[in-house]
Amino acid sequence: MAREAVYQQSDPRDPGDQDATPEKLGGSSAKSMDTPDPPETPDGSDGLNPSPDENDGKLRPTRLDEMVGQRDVIERLKIAIGAAMRRSEPLGHVLFDGPPGLGKTTFATVIPAEMGTTIQMANGAGLSAPKDLLPYLTNVSSHSVLFIDEIHRVPKAVEEYLYTAMEDYRIDIVLGEGVNARTLNFELQPFTLIGATTRAGMLSAPLRDRFQIREHLGWYSENQLTDLVLRNAKKLSIEVEQAAAAEIARRSRSTPRLANNRLHWVRDYAQVRAKGIVTIGVARDALDMIGIDRLGLDKQDRNYLETLIRVFAGGPSGLEAIAHTMNVSSDTLEDEVEPFLLRSELIVRTRRGRIATTKAFEHLKMQPPLNS
């Protein structure tokens, strides 16, 4: 196959097609590289740009004006998008970084909707070799968007392959190998690359500097999440009182994704136990049932704090000791539990180990040791 012939040296296990020619690549069409057509949706759309009817039941916004929070980011993007459209140029490459669940993918889907163009979506972990990136690059249309989620997981070889594509809108395709190898210079349509990452520090400086627009997404306030819950409750056709929305927002760790997850659960609970109306009492009962307390801690978070306080007298204690005592992987505690506890100032990390703060003792209604 022609596609296998391209960059076969990046994976010697691929047999390749030594007879591949530029004509077989067929211009910028991904079909000629033996890639499947975009999946068709029941309404006849191509899957890249969902129809309005398809989006009605979804909580994800479709326009910048529909988004809640991140107002400074939205205003800067509006200016950049407006200027690019006035010049009839593609938007400069954009990099979004920040913790999970704050809207990086949402921004990536809203931007092409604002510009009236198409979007292709890829994941950095799935681009193991340059040949995996080729179908996306050769399939870009003029001013379209290519979104790569978790872009920090892109291997070095693929990352270097992006450099000329981002700067010069061209790629060099190697056909064959050894003395018979040929290089084909392939021109791309001007496009916008949008990258999203939770670990911006893992990106190399050359790749990071090629993004003209870089935005860091911060945590949401309780008022912003309350507005988000009320808006999404209307989309879900459920009646939620203002106080109940505030309670859901308060227990969502300043994260829109968690607020939506909590809202879905509260909706299910209300439809079964409260005739579909979400009052503050219903919201509290629903969230208490799944172990989410008023600070947003779940059962494992509280178990961590109780172990640190009860077994290790509030610390200092090493992570491995806490993990073995809880019979939980240390990676799970470090990646899933500790970040929110640290941000909430319930624990501190020192050279000697983890230490519970006074706020943690007060939250669990436990007395600190006398010698603390």
Coordinates of C-alpha atoms in Angstrom, one line a residue:
M1 CA 0.0 0.0 0.0
A2 CA 1.2 3.5 -0.7
R3 CA 0.6 4.7 2.8
E4 CA 2.8 1.9 4.2
A5 CA 5.6 2.9 1.8
V6 CA 5.8 6.4 3.3
Y7 CA 8.2 6.5 6.2
Q8 CA 8.6 2.8 6.3
Q9 CA 12.0 3.4 7.9
S10 CA 10.2 4.6 11.0
D11 CA 8.9 1.1 11.6
P12 CA 10.9 -1.6 9.9
R13 CA 8.2 -4.1 10.6
D14 CA 6.0 -2.6 7.8
P15 CA 6.8 -4.3 4.5
G16 CA 6.2 -1.2 2.4
D17 CA 5.4 -0.8 -1.2
Q18 CA 8.5 -0.1 -3.2
D19 CA 6.5 0.8 -6.3
A20 CA 4.8 3.8 -4.6
T21 CA 4.7 6.9 -6.8
P22 CA 3.6 10.5 -6.2
E23 CA 0.6 9.8 -8.4
K24 CA -0.5 7.0 -6.0
L25 CA -0.5 9.5 -3.2
G26 CA -3.2 11.3 -5.1
G27 CA -2.7 14.9 -4.1
S28 CA -4.1 15.9 -0.7
S29 CA -6.8 13.3 -0.5
A30 CA -6.6 10.9 2.4
K31 CA -8.4 8.3 0.3
S32 CA -5.4 7.8 -1.9
M33 CA -3.4 6.8 1.2
D34 CA -5.8 3.9 2.0
T35 CA -7.4 5.7 4.9
P36 CA -11.2 5.3 5.4
D37 CA -13.6 8.0 4.7
P38 CA -14.9 10.0 7.7
P39 CA -17.7 8.1 9.4
E40 CA -21.2 9.2 8.4
T41 CA -23.6 10.0 11.1
P42 CA -27.3 9.1 10.9
D43 CA -28.3 12.6 9.8
G44 CA -25.8 12.4 6.8
S45 CA -23.1 14.7 8.3
D46 CA -19.5 13.7 7.9
G47 CA -18.7 13.4 11.6
L48 CA -16.2 16.3 11.5
N49 CA -18.8 19.0 11.8
P50 CA -21.8 17.7 13.7
S51 CA -25.1 19.1 12.6
P52 CA -27.0 21.5 14.9
D53 CA -29.6 18.8 15.7
E54 CA -26.8 16.5 16.8
N55 CA -25.5 19.0 19.3
D56 CA -28.9 19.8 20.9
G57 CA -28.6 17.0 23.5
K58 CA -25.0 17.7 24.3
L59 CA -23.6 19.9 27.1
R60 CA -20.6 21.1 25.2
P61 CA -21.0 24.7 23.9
T62 CA -20.8 25.3 20.2
R63 CA -19.9 29.1 20.3
L64 CA -17.6 31.2 22.3
D65 CA -20.5 33.3 23.6
E66 CA -22.0 30.1 25.1
M67 CA -19.0 29.3 27.2
V68 CA -18.8 30.1 30.9
G69 CA -15.6 31.3 32.5
Q70 CA -12.2 31.9 31.0
R71 CA -13.4 35.3 29.8
D72 CA -9.9 36.6 29.3
V73 CA -9.0 33.7 27.1
I74 CA -12.3 34.0 25.1
E75 CA -11.7 37.8 24.5
R76 CA -8.2 37.2 23.2
L77 CA -9.4 34.4 20.9
K78 CA -12.2 36.5 19.6
I79 CA -9.7 39.2 18.5
A80 CA -7.4 36.6 16.9
I81 CA -10.2 34.9 15.1
G82 CA -11.7 38.2 13.9
A83 CA -8.4 39.4 12.6
A84 CA -7.6 36.1 10.8
M85 CA -11.1 36.1 9.1
R86 CA -10.7 39.8 8.0
R87 CA -7.3 38.9 6.3
S88 CA -8.7 35.6 4.9
E89 CA -5.9 33.8 6.6
P90 CA -5.9 30.7 8.8
L91 CA -5.8 31.3 12.5
G92 CA -2.3 31.1 14.1
H93 CA -1.5 27.8 15.7
V94 CA -2.9 27.5 19.2
L95 CA -1.7 25.7 22.3
F96 CA -4.0 25.1 25.3
D97 CA -2.5 23.9 28.6
G98 CA -4.0 23.3 32.0
P99 CA -5.4 20.6 34.3
P100 CA -7.9 18.1 33.0
G101 CA -11.5 19.0 32.6
L102 CA -11.2 22.8 32.2
G103 CA -12.3 23.0 28.5
K104 CA -9.3 22.5 26.3
T105 CA -11.1 20.2 23.9
T106 CA -14.2 22.4 24.1
F107 CA -12.2 25.4 22.9
A108 CA -10.7 23.3 20.1
T109 CA -14.2 22.4 18.8
V110 CA -15.6 25.9 19.2
I111 CA -12.9 27.7 17.3
P112 CA -13.6 26.0 13.9
A113 CA -17.3 26.6 14.5
E114 CA -16.6 30.3 15.0
M115 CA -14.6 30.3 11.8
G116 CA -17.0 28.2 9.8
T117 CA -14.4 25.5 8.9
T118 CA -13.8 21.8 9.5
I119 CA -11.9 20.0 12.2
Q120 CA -9.9 16.8 12.4
M121 CA -9.2 15.3 15.8
A122 CA -6.2 13.1 16.8
N123 CA -4.6 12.0 20.0
G124 CA -0.8 12.3 20.6
A125 CA -0.6 8.8 22.0
G126 CA -1.9 7.4 18.7
L127 CA 0.7 9.1 16.6
S128 CA 3.6 6.7 17.1
A129 CA 5.3 7.3 13.8
P130 CA 5.3 10.0 11.1
K131 CA 3.2 7.8 8.8
D132 CA 0.4 8.0 11.4
L133 CA 0.3 11.7 11.0
L134 CA 0.3 11.8 7.2
P135 CA -3.4 11.1 6.7
Y136 CA -4.3 14.0 8.9
L137 CA -1.9 16.5 7.2
T138 CA -2.8 15.4 3.6
N139 CA -6.5 15.7 4.4
V140 CA -6.5 19.2 5.7
S141 CA -8.5 21.7 3.7
S142 CA -7.8 25.4 3.5
H143 CA -8.1 27.2 6.8
S144 CA -9.3 24.0 8.5
V145 CA -8.3 22.9 12.0
L146 CA -6.2 19.9 13.1
F147 CA -6.6 19.2 16.8
I148 CA -4.1 17.0 18.7
D149 CA -5.1 16.2 22.2
E150 CA -2.4 15.3 24.7
I151 CA 0.2 16.7 22.3
H152 CA 3.0 16.2 24.9
R153 CA 2.8 12.4 24.2
V154 CA 3.8 12.8 20.5
P155 CA 7.1 11.1 19.9
K156 CA 10.2 13.1 19.0
A157 CA 10.2 11.8 15.4
V158 CA 6.5 12.9 14.8
E159 CA 7.2 16.2 16.6
E160 CA 10.0 17.1 14.3
Y161 CA 7.8 16.2 11.3
L162 CA 5.3 18.8 12.5
Y163 CA 7.8 21.6 12.3
T164 CA 7.8 22.2 8.5
A165 CA 4.1 21.5 8.4
M166 CA 3.4 24.2 10.9
E167 CA 5.8 26.8 9.5
D168 CA 5.9 26.2 5.8
Y169 CA 2.8 24.1 5.2
R170 CA 4.7 21.4 3.5
I171 CA 6.0 17.9 4.4
D172 CA 8.8 15.8 2.9
I173 CA 7.7 12.3 2.1
V174 CA 10.4 9.6 1.7
L175 CA 9.6 6.8 -0.8
G176 CA 11.6 3.6 -0.7
E177 CA 14.8 3.1 1.2
G178 CA 18.5 2.9 0.7
V179 CA 19.9 4.0 -2.7
N180 CA 16.5 3.8 -4.3
A181 CA 14.9 6.2 -1.8
R182 CA 13.3 9.4 -3.2
T183 CA 12.0 12.5 -1.4
L184 CA 8.7 14.0 -2.4
N185 CA 8.0 17.6 -1.3
F186 CA 4.3 17.8 -0.6
E187 CA 2.5 21.1 -0.3
L188 CA -0.2 21.4 2.3
Q189 CA -3.2 23.7 2.5
P190 CA -2.8 26.5 5.1
F191 CA -4.3 25.1 8.3
T192 CA -4.4 25.7 12.0
L193 CA -2.9 23.3 14.5
I194 CA -4.5 23.3 17.9
G195 CA -2.7 21.4 20.6
A196 CA -4.0 20.5 24.1
T197 CA -1.8 19.3 27.0
T198 CA -2.0 18.8 30.7
R199 CA 1.8 18.9 30.9
A200 CA 3.2 21.8 29.0
G201 CA 6.6 21.3 30.5
M202 CA 7.0 18.1 28.6
L203 CA 6.8 19.9 25.2
S204 CA 10.1 20.7 23.6
A205 CA 11.0 24.4 23.2
P206 CA 11.1 24.2 19.4
L207 CA 7.5 22.8 19.2
R208 CA 6.2 25.1 22.0
D209 CA 7.6 28.2 20.3
R210 CA 5.9 27.4 17.0
F211 CA 2.5 28.1 18.5
Q212 CA 1.6 31.8 18.0
I213 CA -1.2 31.7 20.6
R214 CA -0.7 30.0 23.9
E215 CA -3.4 30.0 26.5
H216 CA -3.4 28.6 30.0
L217 CA -6.8 27.6 31.4
G218 CA -7.3 28.2 35.1
W219 CA -9.8 26.9 37.7
Y220 CA -13.4 28.1 37.7
S221 CA -15.0 30.1 40.4
E222 CA -18.1 28.8 42.3
N223 CA -20.3 31.4 40.7
Q224 CA -19.1 30.4 37.2
L225 CA -19.8 26.7 37.9
T226 CA -23.2 27.6 39.2
D227 CA -24.0 29.4 35.9
L228 CA -22.7 26.4 34.1
V229 CA -24.9 24.0 36.0
L230 CA -28.0 26.1 35.5
R231 CA -27.3 26.4 31.7
N232 CA -26.7 22.7 31.3
A233 CA -29.8 21.8 33.4
K234 CA -31.9 23.5 30.8
K235 CA -30.2 21.5 28.1
L236 CA -31.0 18.3 30.1
S237 CA -34.6 19.5 30.6
I238 CA -34.4 19.3 34.4
E239 CA -35.5 21.9 36.9
V240 CA -32.7 22.9 39.2
E241 CA -33.0 25.6 41.9
Q242 CA -30.4 28.2 42.3
A243 CA -29.3 27.0 45.7
A244 CA -29.0 23.4 44.4
A245 CA -26.9 24.5 41.4
A246 CA -24.6 26.4 43.9
E247 CA -24.3 23.2 46.0
I248 CA -23.4 21.1 43.0
A249 CA -20.8 23.7 42.0
R250 CA -19.4 23.9 45.5
R251 CA -18.6 20.1 45.4
S252 CA -17.1 20.1 41.9
R253 CA -13.5 21.0 42.6
S254 CA -13.6 24.1 40.4
T255 CA -13.8 21.9 37.4
P256 CA -16.5 22.0 34.7
R257 CA -16.2 18.4 33.8
L258 CA -16.8 17.3 37.3
A259 CA -19.7 19.7 37.6
N260 CA -21.3 18.1 34.6
N261 CA -20.7 14.6 36.0
R262 CA -22.3 15.7 39.3
L263 CA -25.3 17.2 37.5
H264 CA -25.9 14.0 35.5
W265 CA -26.0 12.0 38.8
V266 CA -28.2 14.5 40.6
R267 CA -30.6 14.4 37.6
D268 CA -30.8 10.6 37.8
Y269 CA -31.3 10.7 41.5
A270 CA -34.0 13.4 41.3
Q271 CA -36.0 11.6 38.6
V272 CA -36.2 8.5 40.7
R273 CA -36.4 9.9 44.2
A274 CA -37.7 13.5 43.9
K275 CA -40.1 13.7 40.9
G276 CA -37.5 15.3 38.7
I277 CA -37.1 18.6 40.7
V278 CA -33.6 19.3 42.1
T279 CA -33.8 21.3 45.4
I280 CA -30.8 21.9 47.6
G281 CA -31.9 19.0 49.8
V282 CA -32.1 16.7 46.8
A283 CA -28.7 17.8 45.6
R284 CA -27.1 17.2 49.0
D285 CA -28.7 13.8 49.4
A286 CA -27.6 12.7 45.9
L287 CA -24.0 13.8 46.4
D288 CA -23.8 12.4 49.9
M289 CA -25.0 9.1 48.5
I290 CA -21.9 8.8 46.2
G291 CA -19.6 10.1 49.0
I292 CA -18.9 13.6 47.7
D293 CA -18.7 16.0 50.7
R294 CA -19.0 19.8 51.0
L295 CA -15.3 20.3 49.9
G296 CA -15.6 18.0 46.9
L297 CA -13.7 15.1 48.6
D298 CA -14.6 11.6 47.7
K299 CA -14.3 8.4 49.8
Q300 CA -10.7 7.8 48.7
D301 CA -9.6 11.4 49.5
R302 CA -11.0 11.1 53.0
N303 CA -9.5 7.7 53.5
Y304 CA -6.1 9.1 52.6
L305 CA -6.5 11.9 55.2
E306 CA -7.8 9.6 57.8
T307 CA -4.9 7.2 57.3
L308 CA -2.4 10.0 57.5
I309 CA -4.0 11.4 60.7
R310 CA -5.0 8.2 62.5
V311 CA -2.0 6.0 61.6
F312 CA 0.8 8.5 61.2
A313 CA -0.5 11.2 63.6
G314 CA -0.8 13.7 60.8
G315 CA 2.7 13.1 59.4
P316 CA 5.3 13.5 58.2
S317 CA 4.9 10.2 56.3
G318 CA 6.2 8.9 53.1
L319 CA 3.9 8.2 50.2
E320 CA 4.8 4.5 50.0
A321 CA 4.0 4.0 53.7
I322 CA 0.5 5.6 53.2
A323 CA -0.1 3.6 50.0
H324 CA 0.8 0.3 51.6
T325 CA -1.4 1.0 54.6
M326 CA -4.3 1.8 52.4
N327 CA -3.5 -1.1 50.1
V328 CA -3.6 1.3 47.1
S329 CA -1.0 2.0 44.4
S330 CA 1.3 4.9 45.2
D331 CA 0.9 6.1 41.6
T332 CA -2.9 6.3 42.2
L333 CA -2.5 8.4 45.3
E334 CA 0.1 10.7 43.7
D335 CA -1.8 11.2 40.4
E336 CA -5.4 11.1 41.5
V337 CA -5.7 11.9 45.2
E338 CA -2.9 14.2 46.2
P339 CA -3.3 17.0 43.6
F340 CA -6.6 18.2 44.9
L341 CA -5.6 17.7 48.6
L342 CA -2.6 19.9 47.9
R343 CA -4.6 22.5 46.1
S344 CA -7.2 22.6 48.9
E345 CA -4.4 23.1 51.5
L346 CA -5.4 19.9 53.3
I347 CA -1.9 18.4 53.1
V348 CA 1.6 19.7 52.4
R349 CA 4.6 17.9 50.9
T350 CA 7.9 18.2 52.5
R351 CA 11.3 16.5 52.3
R352 CA 10.3 14.4 55.2
G353 CA 7.0 13.3 53.8
R354 CA 3.3 14.3 53.7
I355 CA 1.8 16.3 56.5
A356 CA -1.9 17.0 57.3
T357 CA -2.8 20.6 57.9
T358 CA -5.0 22.1 60.5
K359 CA -7.7 22.5 57.9
A360 CA -7.7 18.7 57.3
F361 CA -8.1 18.0 61.0
E362 CA -11.0 20.4 61.2
H363 CA -12.7 19.0 58.1
L364 CA -12.6 15.5 59.4
K365 CA -13.5 16.7 62.9
M366 CA -10.4 15.0 64.4
Q367 CA -8.2 16.4 67.1
P368 CA -4.5 17.1 66.2
P369 CA -1.9 15.3 68.4
L370 CA -0.7 17.2 71.4
N371 CA 2.8 17.5 70.2
S372 CA 1.9 18.9 66.8

